[in-house]
Amino acid sequence: SNGSTDSKSLRVKLVLLGDSGVGKSCIVLRFVRGQFDPTSKVTIGASFLSQTIALQDSTSVKFEIWDTAGQERYAALAPLYYRGAAVAVIVYDITSPESFNKAQYWVKELQKHGSPDIVLALVGNKADLHESREVPTQDGVEYAEKNGMFFIETSAKTADNISHLFQEIGKRLP
Ligand code: GTP
Ligand code: MG
């Protein structure tokens, strides 16, 4: 370092994975543009966006975000996007146990084929739909704990925990 006022800047490849419809694109749109799209279209292939944040220690982190397509027909493309990724955000929908199972599939896939030092985050999205909840918070907490992952529940709709998610990821970067 060349002075106490200097701060680090990092560039981080991040991939979002999870079932179609869990809200990956909405999480990204909320994080990058501060918006919510109730008529969000399914992602075709993948889309790319970037966003820079400042951590509390004033490290600047530029997230280069690959928002993958969750539809089954695109599953074979996933390795193209998670290869070399420093962070994988695996998303499910708290109203869908099926999407929680799919999240567990992605965790195993990343543990086998992701970078050895990858930061894994498990995200239960649509937390605003608490009356339709079918995946207890505790199930997410326990699964994440067992697998050494960061866990959080978010709502892209209300913005709840969205910036917190990326701050926490930033803190966990090697
Ligand atoms: P694929 O691109 O097919 O993989 O789906 P996706 O995971 O990107 O889902 P997307 O972000 O397009 O959201 C799917 C639907 O869920 C849309 O109708 C969104 O408006 C809705 N949605 C996303 N996030 C939330 C949320 O936090 N709360 C609620 N209530 N609805 C949400
Ligand atoms: Mg999408």
PDB file of C-alpha atoms and ligand atoms in Angstrom:
ATOM      1  CA  SER A   1       0.000   0.000   0.000  1.00  0.00           C
ATOM      2  CA  ASN A   2       1.150   3.541  -0.613  1.00  0.00           C
ATOM      3  CA  GLY A   3      -0.819   5.444   1.966  1.00  0.00           C
ATOM      4  CA  SER A   4      -3.499   5.082   4.594  1.00  0.00           C
ATOM      5  CA  THR A   5      -6.116   6.826   2.433  1.00  0.00           C
ATOM      6  CA  ASP A   6      -5.736   4.237  -0.323  1.00  0.00           C
ATOM      7  CA  SER A   7      -8.467   1.678  -0.720  1.00  0.00           C
ATOM      8  CA  LYS A   8      -8.581  -1.567  -2.597  1.00  0.00           C
ATOM      9  CA  SER A   9     -10.683  -2.169  -5.630  1.00  0.00           C
ATOM     10  CA  LEU A  10     -11.814  -5.611  -6.689  1.00  0.00           C
ATOM     11  CA  ARG A  11     -13.441  -6.992  -9.816  1.00  0.00           C
ATOM     12  CA  VAL A  12     -15.558 -10.019  -9.129  1.00  0.00           C
ATOM     13  CA  LYS A  13     -17.279 -12.459 -11.467  1.00  0.00           C
ATOM     14  CA  LEU A  14     -20.614 -13.473  -9.947  1.00  0.00           C
ATOM     15  CA  VAL A  15     -23.107 -15.976 -11.319  1.00  0.00           C
ATOM     16  CA  LEU A  16     -26.764 -16.384 -10.340  1.00  0.00           C
ATOM     17  CA  LEU A  17     -28.263 -19.868 -10.601  1.00  0.00           C
ATOM     18  CA  GLY A  18     -31.641 -21.326  -9.705  1.00  0.00           C
ATOM     19  CA  ASP A  19     -34.970 -22.502 -11.092  1.00  0.00           C
ATOM     20  CA  SER A  20     -36.885 -20.474 -13.635  1.00  0.00           C
ATOM     21  CA  GLY A  21     -39.169 -17.952 -11.949  1.00  0.00           C
ATOM     22  CA  VAL A  22     -37.413 -17.725  -8.565  1.00  0.00           C
ATOM     23  CA  GLY A  23     -36.548 -14.081  -9.228  1.00  0.00           C
ATOM     24  CA  LYS A  24     -32.885 -14.036 -10.286  1.00  0.00           C
ATOM     25  CA  SER A  25     -33.371 -11.320 -12.897  1.00  0.00           C
ATOM     26  CA  CYS A  26     -35.507  -9.288 -10.496  1.00  0.00           C
ATOM     27  CA  ILE A  27     -32.794  -9.475  -7.819  1.00  0.00           C
ATOM     28  CA  VAL A  28     -30.263  -8.171 -10.333  1.00  0.00           C
ATOM     29  CA  LEU A  29     -32.601  -5.433 -11.580  1.00  0.00           C
ATOM     30  CA  ARG A  30     -33.279  -4.337  -7.996  1.00  0.00           C
ATOM     31  CA  PHE A  31     -29.566  -4.334  -7.160  1.00  0.00           C
ATOM     32  CA  VAL A  32     -28.373  -2.567 -10.309  1.00  0.00           C
ATOM     33  CA  ARG A  33     -31.261  -0.188 -11.092  1.00  0.00           C
ATOM     34  CA  GLY A  34     -33.300  -0.071  -7.895  1.00  0.00           C
ATOM     35  CA  GLN A  35     -36.376  -1.231  -9.809  1.00  0.00           C
ATOM     36  CA  PHE A  36     -38.855  -4.116  -9.746  1.00  0.00           C
ATOM     37  CA  ASP A  37     -40.574  -5.561 -12.804  1.00  0.00           C
ATOM     38  CA  PRO A  38     -43.731  -7.538 -11.980  1.00  0.00           C
ATOM     39  CA  THR A  39     -43.873  -8.633 -15.644  1.00  0.00           C
ATOM     40  CA  SER A  40     -40.233  -9.789 -15.818  1.00  0.00           C
ATOM     41  CA  LYS A  41     -39.642 -12.036 -18.865  1.00  0.00           C
ATOM     42  CA  VAL A  42     -37.835 -15.374 -18.642  1.00  0.00           C
ATOM     43  CA  THR A  43     -34.151 -15.031 -19.397  1.00  0.00           C
ATOM     44  CA  ILE A  44     -32.947 -16.532 -22.655  1.00  0.00           C
ATOM     45  CA  GLY A  45     -29.424 -17.995 -22.359  1.00  0.00           C
ATOM     46  CA  ALA A  46     -28.038 -15.474 -19.876  1.00  0.00           C
ATOM     47  CA  SER A  47     -27.728 -11.754 -19.394  1.00  0.00           C
ATOM     48  CA  PHE A  48     -24.832  -9.640 -18.172  1.00  0.00           C
ATOM     49  CA  LEU A  49     -24.870  -6.562 -15.942  1.00  0.00           C
ATOM     50  CA  SER A  50     -22.356  -4.935 -13.667  1.00  0.00           C
ATOM     51  CA  GLN A  51     -22.596  -2.892 -10.516  1.00  0.00           C
ATOM     52  CA  THR A  52     -19.968  -1.377  -8.234  1.00  0.00           C
ATOM     53  CA  ILE A  53     -20.423  -1.016  -4.490  1.00  0.00           C
ATOM     54  CA  ALA A  54     -18.293   0.328  -1.664  1.00  0.00           C
ATOM     55  CA  LEU A  55     -17.753  -1.875   1.371  1.00  0.00           C
ATOM     56  CA  GLN A  56     -17.602  -0.428   4.889  1.00  0.00           C
ATOM     57  CA  ASP A  57     -13.774  -0.426   4.814  1.00  0.00           C
ATOM     58  CA  SER A  58     -14.178   1.565   1.532  1.00  0.00           C
ATOM     59  CA  THR A  59     -12.982  -1.302  -0.666  1.00  0.00           C
ATOM     60  CA  SER A  60     -14.666  -0.875  -4.009  1.00  0.00           C
ATOM     61  CA  VAL A  61     -16.132  -4.041  -5.510  1.00  0.00           C
ATOM     62  CA  LYS A  62     -17.223  -4.235  -9.115  1.00  0.00           C
ATOM     63  CA  PHE A  63     -19.579  -7.168  -9.549  1.00  0.00           C
ATOM     64  CA  GLU A  64     -19.666  -8.575 -13.086  1.00  0.00           C
ATOM     65  CA  ILE A  65     -22.946 -10.409 -12.946  1.00  0.00           C
ATOM     66  CA  TRP A  66     -24.021 -13.328 -15.105  1.00  0.00           C
ATOM     67  CA  ASP A  67     -27.761 -13.806 -14.670  1.00  0.00           C
ATOM     68  CA  THR A  68     -28.400 -17.300 -16.054  1.00  0.00           C
ATOM     69  CA  ALA A  69     -31.600 -18.757 -17.506  1.00  0.00           C
ATOM     70  CA  GLY A  70     -33.310 -21.168 -15.128  1.00  0.00           C
ATOM     71  CA  GLN A  71     -35.369 -23.045 -17.702  1.00  0.00           C
ATOM     72  CA  GLU A  72     -34.269 -26.672 -18.004  1.00  0.00           C
ATOM     73  CA  ARG A  73     -33.409 -26.332 -21.702  1.00  0.00           C
ATOM     74  CA  TYR A  74     -30.536 -23.983 -20.750  1.00  0.00           C
ATOM     75  CA  ALA A  75     -29.061 -26.165 -17.988  1.00  0.00           C
ATOM     76  CA  ALA A  76     -26.195 -27.346 -20.212  1.00  0.00           C
ATOM     77  CA  LEU A  77     -25.010 -23.737 -20.628  1.00  0.00           C
ATOM     78  CA  ALA A  78     -24.498 -23.160 -16.905  1.00  0.00           C
ATOM     79  CA  PRO A  79     -20.819 -24.233 -16.798  1.00  0.00           C
ATOM     80  CA  LEU A  80     -19.995 -21.502 -19.316  1.00  0.00           C
ATOM     81  CA  TYR A  81     -21.168 -18.957 -16.770  1.00  0.00           C
ATOM     82  CA  TYR A  82     -19.989 -20.424 -13.480  1.00  0.00           C
ATOM     83  CA  ARG A  83     -16.540 -21.314 -14.787  1.00  0.00           C
ATOM     84  CA  GLY A  84     -14.031 -18.970 -13.161  1.00  0.00           C
ATOM     85  CA  ALA A  85     -16.734 -17.291 -11.072  1.00  0.00           C
ATOM     86  CA  ALA A  86     -15.561 -16.027  -7.664  1.00  0.00           C
ATOM     87  CA  VAL A  87     -19.132 -15.988  -6.346  1.00  0.00           C
ATOM     88  CA  ALA A  88     -22.221 -18.101  -7.020  1.00  0.00           C
ATOM     89  CA  VAL A  89     -25.582 -16.879  -5.761  1.00  0.00           C
ATOM     90  CA  ILE A  90     -28.006 -19.795  -5.706  1.00  0.00           C
ATOM     91  CA  VAL A  91     -31.598 -18.652  -5.521  1.00  0.00           C
ATOM     92  CA  TYR A  92     -34.852 -20.392  -4.608  1.00  0.00           C
ATOM     93  CA  ASP A  93     -38.390 -19.147  -4.009  1.00  0.00           C
ATOM     94  CA  ILE A  94     -39.619 -19.541  -0.409  1.00  0.00           C
ATOM     95  CA  THR A  95     -43.074 -20.534  -1.756  1.00  0.00           C
ATOM     96  CA  SER A  96     -41.615 -23.413  -3.820  1.00  0.00           C
ATOM     97  CA  PRO A  97     -40.055 -26.524  -2.239  1.00  0.00           C
ATOM     98  CA  GLU A  98     -39.245 -27.710  -5.756  1.00  0.00           C
ATOM     99  CA  SER A  99     -37.056 -24.655  -6.262  1.00  0.00           C
ATOM    100  CA  PHE A 100     -35.333 -25.362  -2.923  1.00  0.00           C
ATOM    101  CA  ASN A 101     -34.492 -28.878  -4.187  1.00  0.00           C
ATOM    102  CA  LYS A 102     -33.141 -27.370  -7.383  1.00  0.00           C
ATOM    103  CA  ALA A 103     -30.992 -24.980  -5.336  1.00  0.00           C
ATOM    104  CA  GLN A 104     -29.458 -27.976  -3.563  1.00  0.00           C
ATOM    105  CA  TYR A 105     -28.686 -29.523  -6.939  1.00  0.00           C
ATOM    106  CA  TRP A 106     -26.821 -26.338  -7.928  1.00  0.00           C
ATOM    107  CA  VAL A 107     -24.882 -26.283  -4.660  1.00  0.00           C
ATOM    108  CA  LYS A 108     -23.628 -29.832  -5.334  1.00  0.00           C
ATOM    109  CA  GLU A 109     -22.773 -28.971  -8.926  1.00  0.00           C
ATOM    110  CA  LEU A 110     -20.767 -25.919  -7.811  1.00  0.00           C
ATOM    111  CA  GLN A 111     -19.021 -27.891  -5.067  1.00  0.00           C
ATOM    112  CA  LYS A 112     -17.932 -30.412  -7.728  1.00  0.00           C
ATOM    113  CA  HIS A 113     -17.168 -28.158 -10.666  1.00  0.00           C
ATOM    114  CA  GLY A 114     -16.879 -24.564  -9.408  1.00  0.00           C
ATOM    115  CA  SER A 115     -13.634 -22.803  -8.462  1.00  0.00           C
ATOM    116  CA  PRO A 116     -12.223 -24.372  -5.271  1.00  0.00           C
ATOM    117  CA  ASP A 117     -12.348 -21.065  -3.354  1.00  0.00           C
ATOM    118  CA  ILE A 118     -15.757 -19.965  -4.686  1.00  0.00           C
ATOM    119  CA  VAL A 119     -17.981 -17.976  -2.311  1.00  0.00           C
ATOM    120  CA  LEU A 120     -21.426 -19.598  -2.244  1.00  0.00           C
ATOM    121  CA  ALA A 121     -24.547 -17.730  -1.178  1.00  0.00           C
ATOM    122  CA  LEU A 122     -27.964 -19.338  -0.737  1.00  0.00           C
ATOM    123  CA  VAL A 123     -30.863 -16.936  -1.215  1.00  0.00           C
ATOM    124  CA  GLY A 124     -34.521 -17.569  -0.381  1.00  0.00           C
ATOM    125  CA  ASN A 125     -36.297 -14.940  -2.491  1.00  0.00           C
ATOM    126  CA  LYS A 126     -39.925 -13.688  -2.487  1.00  0.00           C
ATOM    127  CA  ALA A 127     -39.823 -13.301   1.298  1.00  0.00           C
ATOM    128  CA  ASP A 128     -42.689 -10.798   0.915  1.00  0.00           C
ATOM    129  CA  LEU A 129     -44.996 -13.745   0.084  1.00  0.00           C
ATOM    130  CA  HIS A 130     -44.923 -14.956   3.685  1.00  0.00           C
ATOM    131  CA  GLU A 131     -48.537 -16.162   3.593  1.00  0.00           C
ATOM    132  CA  SER A 132     -47.625 -18.643   0.836  1.00  0.00           C
ATOM    133  CA  ARG A 133     -44.343 -19.718   2.404  1.00  0.00           C
ATOM    134  CA  GLU A 134     -43.588 -23.431   1.998  1.00  0.00           C
ATOM    135  CA  VAL A 135     -39.865 -23.494   2.772  1.00  0.00           C
ATOM    136  CA  PRO A 136     -39.228 -22.667   6.450  1.00  0.00           C
ATOM    137  CA  THR A 137     -36.400 -20.206   7.063  1.00  0.00           C
ATOM    138  CA  GLN A 138     -34.776 -22.812   9.296  1.00  0.00           C
ATOM    139  CA  ASP A 139     -34.441 -25.264   6.359  1.00  0.00           C
ATOM    140  CA  GLY A 140     -32.426 -22.670   4.459  1.00  0.00           C
ATOM    141  CA  VAL A 141     -30.348 -21.811   7.519  1.00  0.00           C
ATOM    142  CA  GLU A 142     -29.499 -25.460   8.223  1.00  0.00           C
ATOM    143  CA  TYR A 143     -28.712 -26.409   4.644  1.00  0.00           C
ATOM    144  CA  ALA A 144     -26.442 -23.386   4.236  1.00  0.00           C
ATOM    145  CA  GLU A 145     -24.685 -24.045   7.536  1.00  0.00           C
ATOM    146  CA  LYS A 146     -23.977 -27.657   6.574  1.00  0.00           C
ATOM    147  CA  ASN A 147     -22.485 -26.507   3.305  1.00  0.00           C
ATOM    148  CA  GLY A 148     -20.492 -23.547   4.573  1.00  0.00           C
ATOM    149  CA  MET A 149     -22.584 -21.030   2.667  1.00  0.00           C
ATOM    150  CA  PHE A 150     -23.870 -17.592   3.449  1.00  0.00           C
ATOM    151  CA  PHE A 151     -27.704 -17.572   3.726  1.00  0.00           C
ATOM    152  CA  ILE A 152     -30.254 -14.809   3.443  1.00  0.00           C
ATOM    153  CA  GLU A 153     -33.910 -14.317   2.574  1.00  0.00           C
ATOM    154  CA  THR A 154     -34.671 -11.456   0.194  1.00  0.00           C
ATOM    155  CA  SER A 155     -37.476  -9.746  -1.638  1.00  0.00           C
ATOM    156  CA  ALA A 156     -36.706  -8.192  -5.007  1.00  0.00           C
ATOM    157  CA  LYS A 157     -40.227  -6.752  -4.829  1.00  0.00           C
ATOM    158  CA  THR A 158     -39.830  -4.806  -1.573  1.00  0.00           C
ATOM    159  CA  ALA A 159     -35.988  -4.558  -1.847  1.00  0.00           C
ATOM    160  CA  ASP A 160     -35.666  -6.267   1.517  1.00  0.00           C
ATOM    161  CA  ASN A 161     -32.067  -7.528   2.058  1.00  0.00           C
ATOM    162  CA  ILE A 162     -31.003  -7.025  -1.581  1.00  0.00           C
ATOM    163  CA  SER A 163     -28.157  -4.580  -0.949  1.00  0.00           C
ATOM    164  CA  HIS A 164     -27.346  -6.437   2.282  1.00  0.00           C
ATOM    165  CA  LEU A 165     -26.849  -9.620   0.223  1.00  0.00           C
ATOM    166  CA  PHE A 166     -24.184  -7.996  -1.953  1.00  0.00           C
ATOM    167  CA  GLN A 167     -22.507  -6.257   0.993  1.00  0.00           C
ATOM    168  CA  GLU A 168     -22.216  -9.587   2.804  1.00  0.00           C
ATOM    169  CA  ILE A 169     -20.796 -11.264  -0.292  1.00  0.00           C
ATOM    170  CA  GLY A 170     -18.276  -8.429  -0.595  1.00  0.00           C
ATOM    171  CA  LYS A 171     -17.129  -9.036   2.994  1.00  0.00           C
ATOM    172  CA  ARG A 172     -16.548 -12.724   2.286  1.00  0.00           C
ATOM    173  CA  LEU A 173     -14.312 -12.289  -0.753  1.00  0.00           C
ATOM    174  CA  PRO A 174     -10.870 -13.802  -0.304  1.00  0.00           C
TER     175      PRO A 174
HETATM  176  P1  GTP B   1     -35.577 -17.264 -15.424  1.00  0.00           P
HETATM  177  O1  GTP B   1     -35.013 -16.102 -16.156  1.00  0.00           O
HETATM  178  O2  GTP B   1     -36.573 -18.029 -16.261  1.00  0.00           O
HETATM  179  O3  GTP B   1     -34.534 -18.175 -14.873  1.00  0.00           O
HETATM  180  O4  GTP B   1     -36.423 -16.693 -14.133  1.00  0.00           O
HETATM  181  P2  GTP B   1     -35.891 -15.669 -13.009  1.00  0.00           P
HETATM  182  O5  GTP B   1     -35.365 -16.445 -11.852  1.00  0.00           O
HETATM  183  O6  GTP B   1     -34.978 -14.679 -13.615  1.00  0.00           O
HETATM  184  O7  GTP B   1     -37.247 -14.962 -12.528  1.00  0.00           O
HETATM  185  P3  GTP B   1     -37.662 -13.431 -12.690  1.00  0.00           P
HETATM  186  O8  GTP B   1     -36.700 -12.557 -12.008  1.00  0.00           O
HETATM  187  O9  GTP B   1     -37.931 -13.144 -14.120  1.00  0.00           O
HETATM  188  O10 GTP B   1     -39.021 -13.397 -11.829  1.00  0.00           O
HETATM  189  C1  GTP B   1     -40.091 -14.300 -12.073  1.00  0.00           C
HETATM  190  C2  GTP B   1     -41.385 -13.761 -11.512  1.00  0.00           C
HETATM  191  O11 GTP B   1     -41.307 -13.636 -10.093  1.00  0.00           O
HETATM  192  C3  GTP B   1     -41.775 -12.371 -12.047  1.00  0.00           C
HETATM  193  O12 GTP B   1     -43.169 -12.341 -12.230  1.00  0.00           O
HETATM  194  C4  GTP B   1     -41.373 -11.450 -10.919  1.00  0.00           C
HETATM  195  O13 GTP B   1     -42.124 -10.271 -10.922  1.00  0.00           O
HETATM  196  C5  GTP B   1     -41.628 -12.319  -9.676  1.00  0.00           C
HETATM  197  N1  GTP B   1     -40.749 -11.974  -8.541  1.00  0.00           N
HETATM  198  C6  GTP B   1     -39.404 -11.885  -8.560  1.00  0.00           C
HETATM  199  N2  GTP B   1     -38.926 -11.565  -7.355  1.00  0.00           N
HETATM  200  C7  GTP B   1     -39.994 -11.443  -6.540  1.00  0.00           C
HETATM  201  C8  GTP B   1     -40.146 -11.124  -5.156  1.00  0.00           C
HETATM  202  O14 GTP B   1     -39.196 -10.891  -4.394  1.00  0.00           O
HETATM  203  N3  GTP B   1     -41.430 -11.100  -4.664  1.00  0.00           N
HETATM  204  C9  GTP B   1     -42.516 -11.365  -5.457  1.00  0.00           C
HETATM  205  N4  GTP B   1     -43.712 -11.311  -4.890  1.00  0.00           N
HETATM  206  N5  GTP B   1     -42.406 -11.657  -6.763  1.00  0.00           N
HETATM  207  C10 GTP B   1     -41.158 -11.703  -7.301  1.00  0.00           C
HETATM  208 MG    MG B   2     -34.215 -14.391 -15.461  1.00  0.00          MG
END
